[in-house]
Coordinates of C-alpha atoms and ligand atoms in Angstrom, one line a residue:
M1 CA -12.4 -15.2 -27.3
K2 CA -11.9 -15.3 -23.5
K3 CA -13.6 -12.2 -22.1
K4 CA -10.9 -9.9 -20.7
A5 CA -11.2 -9.6 -17.0
T6 CA -12.5 -6.2 -16.0
A7 CA -10.2 -3.8 -14.3
S8 CA -12.7 -3.6 -11.5
R9 CA -11.3 -6.9 -10.1
G10 CA -8.2 -5.1 -9.0
G11 CA -10.3 -2.0 -7.9
R12 CA -9.7 1.5 -9.3
S13 CA -6.9 3.7 -8.2
S14 CA -8.1 7.1 -6.9
S15 CA -6.6 8.8 -10.0
G16 CA -8.8 7.0 -12.5
A17 CA -7.4 4.4 -14.9
P18 CA -5.9 1.3 -13.3
G19 CA -2.1 1.7 -12.9
H20 CA -2.2 5.4 -13.5
Q21 CA -0.7 6.3 -10.1
T22 CA 2.0 3.6 -10.4
L23 CA 3.0 4.7 -13.9
Q24 CA 3.2 8.4 -12.8
E25 CA 5.5 7.4 -9.9
I26 CA 7.7 5.3 -12.2
L27 CA 8.0 8.1 -14.7
S28 CA 8.6 10.7 -12.0
Q29 CA 11.9 9.0 -10.9
P30 CA 14.3 11.4 -12.7
A31 CA 12.6 14.4 -11.0
T32 CA 12.6 12.6 -7.7
W33 CA 16.3 11.8 -8.0
L34 CA 17.0 15.4 -8.7
E35 CA 15.2 16.4 -5.5
T36 CA 17.1 13.6 -3.6
A37 CA 20.4 15.1 -4.8
R38 CA 19.3 18.6 -3.8
Q39 CA 18.3 17.4 -0.4
F40 CA 21.5 15.5 0.1
E41 CA 23.6 18.6 -0.7
Q42 CA 21.5 21.2 1.0
N43 CA 19.3 19.7 3.8
P44 CA 21.0 20.1 7.2
E45 CA 18.7 17.3 8.6
V46 CA 20.2 14.9 6.1
H47 CA 23.8 15.8 7.1
R48 CA 22.9 15.7 10.8
A49 CA 21.6 12.1 10.4
F50 CA 24.9 10.9 9.1
Q51 CA 27.2 12.9 11.4
S52 CA 27.5 10.2 14.1
F53 CA 28.2 7.4 11.6
S54 CA 31.6 6.6 10.3
H55 CA 32.6 5.0 7.0
E56 CA 34.4 2.4 9.0
G57 CA 32.2 -0.7 9.4
P58 CA 30.9 -3.1 10.1
W59 CA 27.5 -1.9 8.9
L60 CA 24.2 -3.8 9.1
F61 CA 21.0 -3.0 7.3
V62 CA 17.7 -4.3 8.7
A63 CA 14.5 -4.2 6.5
C64 CA 11.7 -6.2 4.9
G65 CA 10.5 -6.9 1.3
S66 CA 11.6 -4.4 -1.3
S67 CA 13.4 -2.5 1.4
Y68 CA 15.4 -5.6 2.2
Y69 CA 16.5 -6.1 -1.4
L70 CA 17.3 -2.4 -1.5
S71 CA 19.5 -2.9 1.6
R72 CA 21.2 -5.9 0.1
T73 CA 22.0 -3.8 -3.1
I74 CA 23.4 -1.0 -1.0
A75 CA 25.4 -3.4 1.2
A76 CA 26.9 -5.1 -1.9
Q77 CA 28.0 -1.7 -3.2
W78 CA 29.4 -0.4 0.0
T79 CA 31.4 -3.5 0.7
G80 CA 33.3 -2.7 -2.5
L81 CA 33.2 1.1 -2.3
L82 CA 34.1 1.5 1.4
Q83 CA 36.1 -1.8 1.8
V84 CA 34.3 -2.5 5.0
A85 CA 32.0 -5.4 6.2
C86 CA 28.5 -4.5 5.2
T87 CA 25.5 -6.7 5.0
A88 CA 21.7 -6.8 5.4
V89 CA 19.2 -9.1 7.1
P90 CA 15.5 -9.4 7.0
A91 CA 14.1 -7.8 10.2
S92 CA 12.7 -11.2 11.2
E93 CA 16.3 -12.6 11.3
L94 CA 17.4 -10.1 13.8
L95 CA 14.2 -10.7 15.8
F96 CA 14.6 -14.5 16.1
A97 CA 18.5 -14.7 16.2
P98 CA 19.7 -11.3 17.5
H99 CA 22.9 -12.5 19.2
E100 CA 23.8 -14.7 16.2
V101 CA 23.3 -11.8 13.8
I102 CA 25.2 -9.2 15.9
R103 CA 28.0 -11.7 16.5
R104 CA 28.2 -12.8 12.9
T105 CA 28.1 -9.3 11.4
G106 CA 30.0 -7.5 14.2
A107 CA 27.6 -4.7 13.5
Q108 CA 28.2 -1.5 15.4
Q109 CA 26.2 0.7 13.1
V110 CA 22.7 -0.5 12.1
V111 CA 20.4 1.1 9.5
L112 CA 16.7 0.3 9.9
L113 CA 15.2 0.9 6.5
S114 CA 11.4 1.1 6.1
R115 CA 9.5 3.2 3.5
S116 CA 6.5 3.4 5.8
G117 CA 8.3 3.4 9.1
K118 CA 5.4 1.2 10.3
T119 CA 6.5 -2.4 9.5
T120 CA 6.1 -4.3 12.8
E121 CA 9.2 -6.5 12.3
V122 CA 11.4 -3.5 11.7
L123 CA 10.0 -1.7 14.7
R124 CA 10.5 -4.8 16.9
A125 CA 14.1 -5.1 15.7
A126 CA 14.6 -1.4 16.5
E127 CA 13.1 -2.0 20.0
W128 CA 15.5 -4.9 20.6
L129 CA 18.6 -2.9 19.5
K130 CA 17.5 0.0 21.8
A131 CA 16.7 -2.2 24.8
N132 CA 20.1 -4.0 24.4
E133 CA 22.1 -0.9 23.5
A134 CA 23.5 -3.1 20.8
A135 CA 24.6 -0.6 18.2
R136 CA 24.3 3.0 16.9
T137 CA 21.0 3.1 14.9
L138 CA 19.8 5.1 12.0
G139 CA 16.2 5.0 11.0
V140 CA 15.5 5.6 7.3
T141 CA 12.0 6.2 6.0
C142 CA 9.9 8.0 3.4
S143 CA 7.2 8.9 6.0
E144 CA 7.1 12.4 7.6
S145 CA 6.3 10.8 11.0
S146 CA 6.4 7.2 12.1
A147 CA 6.9 4.9 15.1
L148 CA 10.4 4.3 13.9
E149 CA 11.4 7.8 15.0
G150 CA 11.3 7.1 18.7
L151 CA 13.3 3.9 18.4
C152 CA 16.5 5.1 16.6
A153 CA 19.3 7.4 17.6
Q154 CA 19.2 9.3 14.3
M155 CA 16.5 9.6 11.6
L156 CA 16.6 10.2 7.9
K157 CA 13.4 11.0 6.0
L158 CA 12.7 11.2 2.3
P159 CA 9.0 12.2 2.1
W160 CA 9.4 13.6 -1.4
A161 CA 10.2 10.0 -2.7
D162 CA 7.2 8.3 -1.1
E163 CA 4.5 6.7 -3.3
K164 CA 0.7 6.7 -3.0
S165 CA 0.7 3.3 -4.7
M166 CA 1.3 0.1 -2.8
V167 CA 4.5 -1.0 -4.5
M168 CA 7.9 0.7 -4.0
T169 CA 9.3 2.2 -7.2
R170 CA 10.7 5.7 -6.9
S171 CA 11.3 5.3 -3.1
F172 CA 13.5 2.2 -3.9
T173 CA 15.6 4.0 -6.4
S174 CA 15.8 7.3 -4.5
L175 CA 16.9 5.6 -1.3
L176 CA 19.5 3.6 -3.4
L177 CA 20.8 6.8 -4.9
L178 CA 21.0 8.6 -1.5
F179 CA 23.1 5.8 -0.1
E180 CA 25.2 5.7 -3.2
R181 CA 25.9 9.4 -2.7
L182 CA 26.7 8.8 0.9
G183 CA 29.0 6.0 -0.1
A184 CA 30.7 8.2 -2.7
N185 CA 31.2 10.9 0.1
F186 CA 32.6 8.4 2.6
A187 CA 34.9 7.0 -0.1
G188 CA 35.9 10.4 -1.4
D189 CA 34.9 9.2 -4.8
A190 CA 34.2 12.5 -6.7
G191 CA 33.9 10.6 -10.0
L192 CA 31.0 8.5 -8.7
A193 CA 29.3 11.5 -7.1
S194 CA 29.4 13.5 -10.4
S195 CA 28.2 10.4 -12.4
L196 CA 25.2 10.3 -10.1
D197 CA 24.5 13.9 -11.0
A198 CA 24.3 13.0 -14.7
L199 CA 21.8 10.2 -14.1
P200 CA 18.4 12.0 -13.9
K201 CA 18.7 13.8 -17.3
K202 CA 20.0 10.7 -19.0
T203 CA 17.2 8.6 -17.5
T204 CA 14.6 11.1 -18.8
T205 CA 16.0 10.6 -22.3
W206 CA 16.2 6.8 -21.8
L207 CA 12.6 6.6 -20.6
S208 CA 11.3 8.3 -23.7
G209 CA 13.1 5.8 -25.9
N210 CA 12.5 2.6 -23.9
A211 CA 9.4 2.7 -21.6
D212 CA 7.0 1.9 -24.4
K213 CA 9.1 -1.0 -25.8
I214 CA 9.2 -2.6 -22.3
R215 CA 5.5 -2.1 -21.7
A216 CA 4.7 -3.5 -25.2
L217 CA 6.6 -6.8 -24.3
G218 CA 4.5 -7.2 -21.2
T219 CA 1.2 -6.3 -23.0
K220 CA 1.5 -8.2 -26.3
R221 CA 2.3 -11.7 -25.1
G222 CA 1.1 -13.7 -22.1
F223 CA 3.8 -15.5 -20.0
A224 CA 3.1 -18.2 -17.4
D225 CA 6.1 -17.3 -15.3
F226 CA 9.0 -14.9 -15.1
V227 CA 12.7 -15.3 -14.2
F228 CA 15.1 -12.5 -13.3
L229 CA 18.8 -13.2 -13.3
G230 CA 21.8 -11.2 -12.1
Q231 CA 25.2 -11.5 -10.5
G232 CA 26.8 -9.6 -7.6
A233 CA 24.7 -6.5 -6.7
H234 CA 22.6 -7.2 -9.8
Y235 CA 21.3 -10.4 -8.1
W236 CA 19.6 -8.2 -5.5
L237 CA 18.0 -6.1 -8.2
A238 CA 16.9 -9.3 -9.8
Q239 CA 15.2 -10.3 -6.5
E240 CA 13.6 -6.9 -6.4
A241 CA 12.4 -7.3 -10.0
A242 CA 10.8 -10.6 -9.2
L243 CA 9.1 -9.1 -6.2
K244 CA 7.8 -6.2 -8.3
M245 CA 6.4 -8.6 -10.9
T246 CA 4.7 -10.8 -8.3
E247 CA 3.3 -7.8 -6.3
M248 CA 2.0 -5.9 -9.3
S249 CA 0.7 -8.7 -11.5
S250 CA 0.2 -11.7 -9.1
S251 CA 2.5 -13.7 -11.4
Y252 CA 5.0 -16.4 -10.6
A253 CA 8.4 -14.8 -10.6
Q254 CA 11.8 -16.1 -9.4
A255 CA 15.3 -14.7 -9.1
Y256 CA 18.6 -16.5 -9.3
H257 CA 22.3 -15.7 -9.6
T258 CA 22.6 -15.9 -13.4
L259 CA 24.9 -18.9 -13.7
E260 CA 23.0 -20.7 -10.9
F261 CA 20.0 -20.9 -13.3
R262 CA 21.8 -23.8 -15.1
H263 CA 22.0 -25.8 -11.9
G264 CA 18.4 -27.0 -11.9
P265 CA 16.0 -24.1 -12.3
K266 CA 16.7 -24.1 -16.1
S267 CA 14.2 -27.0 -16.3
I268 CA 11.3 -24.6 -16.3
A269 CA 12.5 -22.7 -19.5
N270 CA 9.9 -22.9 -22.2
R271 CA 7.8 -20.8 -24.6
E272 CA 5.7 -19.4 -21.7
T273 CA 8.7 -18.2 -19.7
L274 CA 10.1 -14.7 -19.9
I275 CA 13.7 -14.6 -18.6
T276 CA 15.2 -11.2 -17.9
F277 CA 19.0 -10.8 -17.6
L278 CA 20.4 -7.9 -15.7
L279 CA 23.9 -8.0 -17.1
S280 CA 26.8 -6.8 -14.9
D281 CA 30.2 -5.6 -16.1
A282 CA 32.1 -8.4 -14.3
A283 CA 29.9 -11.3 -15.5
A284 CA 28.5 -10.2 -18.9
A285 CA 31.0 -12.3 -21.0
E286 CA 30.0 -15.5 -19.0
E287 CA 26.3 -14.6 -18.9
M288 CA 26.0 -14.1 -22.6
P289 CA 26.2 -17.8 -23.7
L290 CA 23.3 -18.6 -21.3
I291 CA 21.0 -16.2 -23.1
G292 CA 21.5 -18.2 -26.3
E293 CA 21.1 -21.6 -24.5
L294 CA 17.7 -20.4 -23.1
K295 CA 16.6 -19.1 -26.4
K296 CA 17.2 -22.5 -27.8
L297 CA 14.9 -24.0 -25.1
G298 CA 12.1 -21.7 -26.4
A299 CA 12.2 -19.1 -23.6
A300 CA 11.6 -15.4 -24.4
T301 CA 14.5 -13.2 -23.2
M302 CA 14.7 -9.5 -22.1
V303 CA 18.3 -8.4 -21.7
V304 CA 19.2 -5.2 -19.8
A305 CA 22.8 -4.3 -20.8
N306 CA 24.8 -1.1 -20.7
R307 CA 25.9 -1.5 -24.3
A308 CA 24.3 -3.6 -27.1
T309 CA 26.4 -6.1 -29.1
P310 CA 25.5 -8.1 -32.2
E311 CA 25.4 -11.3 -30.2
L312 CA 23.1 -9.7 -27.6
R313 CA 20.8 -8.5 -30.3
R314 CA 20.7 -12.0 -31.8
H315 CA 19.6 -13.7 -28.6
S316 CA 17.3 -11.1 -27.1
D317 CA 13.6 -10.8 -27.8
L318 CA 14.0 -7.4 -26.3
L319 CA 17.4 -5.8 -25.7
I320 CA 17.3 -2.8 -23.4
E321 CA 20.5 -0.7 -23.7
L322 CA 21.2 1.7 -20.8
G323 CA 23.9 3.4 -22.9
L324 CA 25.6 5.3 -20.1
D325 CA 29.3 6.2 -19.8
E326 CA 28.8 6.3 -16.0
P327 CA 30.4 3.6 -13.7
E328 CA 28.2 0.6 -13.0
Y329 CA 27.3 1.7 -9.4
S330 CA 25.5 4.8 -10.8
R331 CA 23.7 2.7 -13.4
M332 CA 21.9 0.5 -10.8
A333 CA 18.9 2.8 -10.2
L334 CA 18.2 2.9 -13.9
T335 CA 18.7 -0.9 -14.1
A336 CA 15.7 -1.2 -11.6
I337 CA 13.3 0.5 -13.9
P338 CA 12.6 -2.1 -16.7
A339 CA 11.1 -4.5 -14.2
Q340 CA 8.9 -1.8 -12.8
L341 CA 7.5 -1.1 -16.3
L342 CA 7.2 -4.8 -17.2
G343 CA 5.3 -5.6 -13.9
L344 CA 2.9 -2.7 -14.6
A345 CA 2.2 -3.9 -18.2
V346 CA 1.7 -7.6 -17.2
S347 CA -0.7 -6.5 -14.4
L348 CA -2.8 -4.4 -16.8
R349 CA -2.8 -7.2 -19.4
K350 CA -4.2 -9.5 -16.7
G351 CA -7.0 -7.0 -15.9
L352 CA -5.5 -6.1 -12.5
N353 CA -4.7 -2.7 -11.0
P354 CA -1.1 -2.4 -9.9
D355 CA -2.0 0.7 -7.9
T356 CA -3.9 -1.6 -5.5
P357 CA -2.5 -5.1 -5.9
K358 CA -4.4 -8.2 -4.6
N359 CA -3.9 -9.3 -1.0
L360 CA -1.3 -6.6 -0.2
T361 CA -1.0 -3.5 1.9
R362 CA 1.6 -0.7 1.9
A363 CA 3.1 -2.0 5.1
V364 CA 2.8 -5.2 7.1
V365 CA 1.5 -4.1 10.5
L366 CA 0.9 -7.1 12.8
D367 CA -1.7 -7.2 15.6
P368 CA 0.1 -6.2 18.8
K369 CA -1.5 -9.0 20.9
N370 CA 0.4 -11.5 18.7
V371 CA 3.7 -9.7 19.1
E372 CA 6.3 -10.5 21.9
P373 CA 7.8 -7.4 23.5
A374 CA 11.6 -6.8 23.0
K375 CA 13.7 -8.6 25.7
R376 CA 17.0 -7.5 27.1
R377 CA 19.9 -9.9 26.8
G378 CA 19.6 -12.6 29.3
A379 CA 16.2 -11.3 30.4
Ligands
LIG401 C1 8.2 -3.3 3.4 C2 7.2 -4.0 2.5 C3 7.3 -3.6 1.1 C4 6.4 -4.4 0.2 C5 5.0 -4.2 0.7 C6 4.9 -4.6 2.2 O1 7.6 -2.0 3.7 O2 7.6 -5.4 2.6 O3 8.6 -3.8 0.7 O4 6.5 -3.9 -1.1 O5 4.6 -2.8 0.6 O6 5.9 -3.9 3.0 P1 8.5 -0.9 4.4 O7 8.9 -1.5 5.7 O8 9.6 -0.5 3.5 O9 7.5 0.2 4.6

């Protein structure tokens, strides 16, 4: 039998067993969300950060990696919730085509989102915006102090949501929930705000009934590659899920709009492929037949749905039911958790350590001598 790779290949996390830190951070999400809600309600710093921003748009989010997919998820929700133009770009896009991005988005309010507050591309984007007085800027980070602070008009910090591990898990969902709360406030949607209040307790119950099932799927069977599918805002959670799987387990993972998968990528479906569906209320009826089609091609399927149906049970190797009465927006943070647990399990099965993934660092900080200083318009 092939000798199992030793965990030492991935290095040991400071807290002992490989993946221990990441697992604790994943399981701490309900408590972290409660603290986020408390801070949103009671912390004057949080209120001050938002005071000079209006619910009128257009809004632009600028970020990298998981923070970019988080920004896209928020922007997709706010466009519907606030009925304003709201989008997100990778920081590098603003760097290399600033006038095109500002003109295309009409952005007057820009959120620069960086867990570390150290990512060079985000800092350079903030420098350009400041040098060109291009928009009102809000820096958002989980670091107590960072270079981002001096570059933005307002700062919002969530240190309680930061991770020690490399990959973003609770910081991703806590930031998402904070902006969902802000969106609910801006929209005067008390129903959404109260449904967000219910989430931490329901997620604690959900974790006790589902975390082990998801980890078992990733532990028991080896897969050559992973696909994550979603429509609308769920597409951006699918992108984040694919990034989690790649970061934690050094596996091949791709994300598509669910129905786009038929238009070519479907050719990879086989026994060694695990395809995860993040079903959305709007598209579920049309996404459902694709699950059966891919099962017929031999692929394994994990389906994350709010409510189970006999048909979903029939076509899912693992059907994960959220089971919440809350509106879809407030289910998004919970929808992000299955991929976090799956990535952790696959990483450990491969003898890696998701606390300290291969080739990666917590933030991409580039050597200053290779970085162009921000230029003023026409300079
Ligand atoms: C952005 C980021 C992370 C990624 C990795 C490298 O970091 O791309 O999303 O998981 O940690 O950095 P940040 O700007 O949000 O700190």
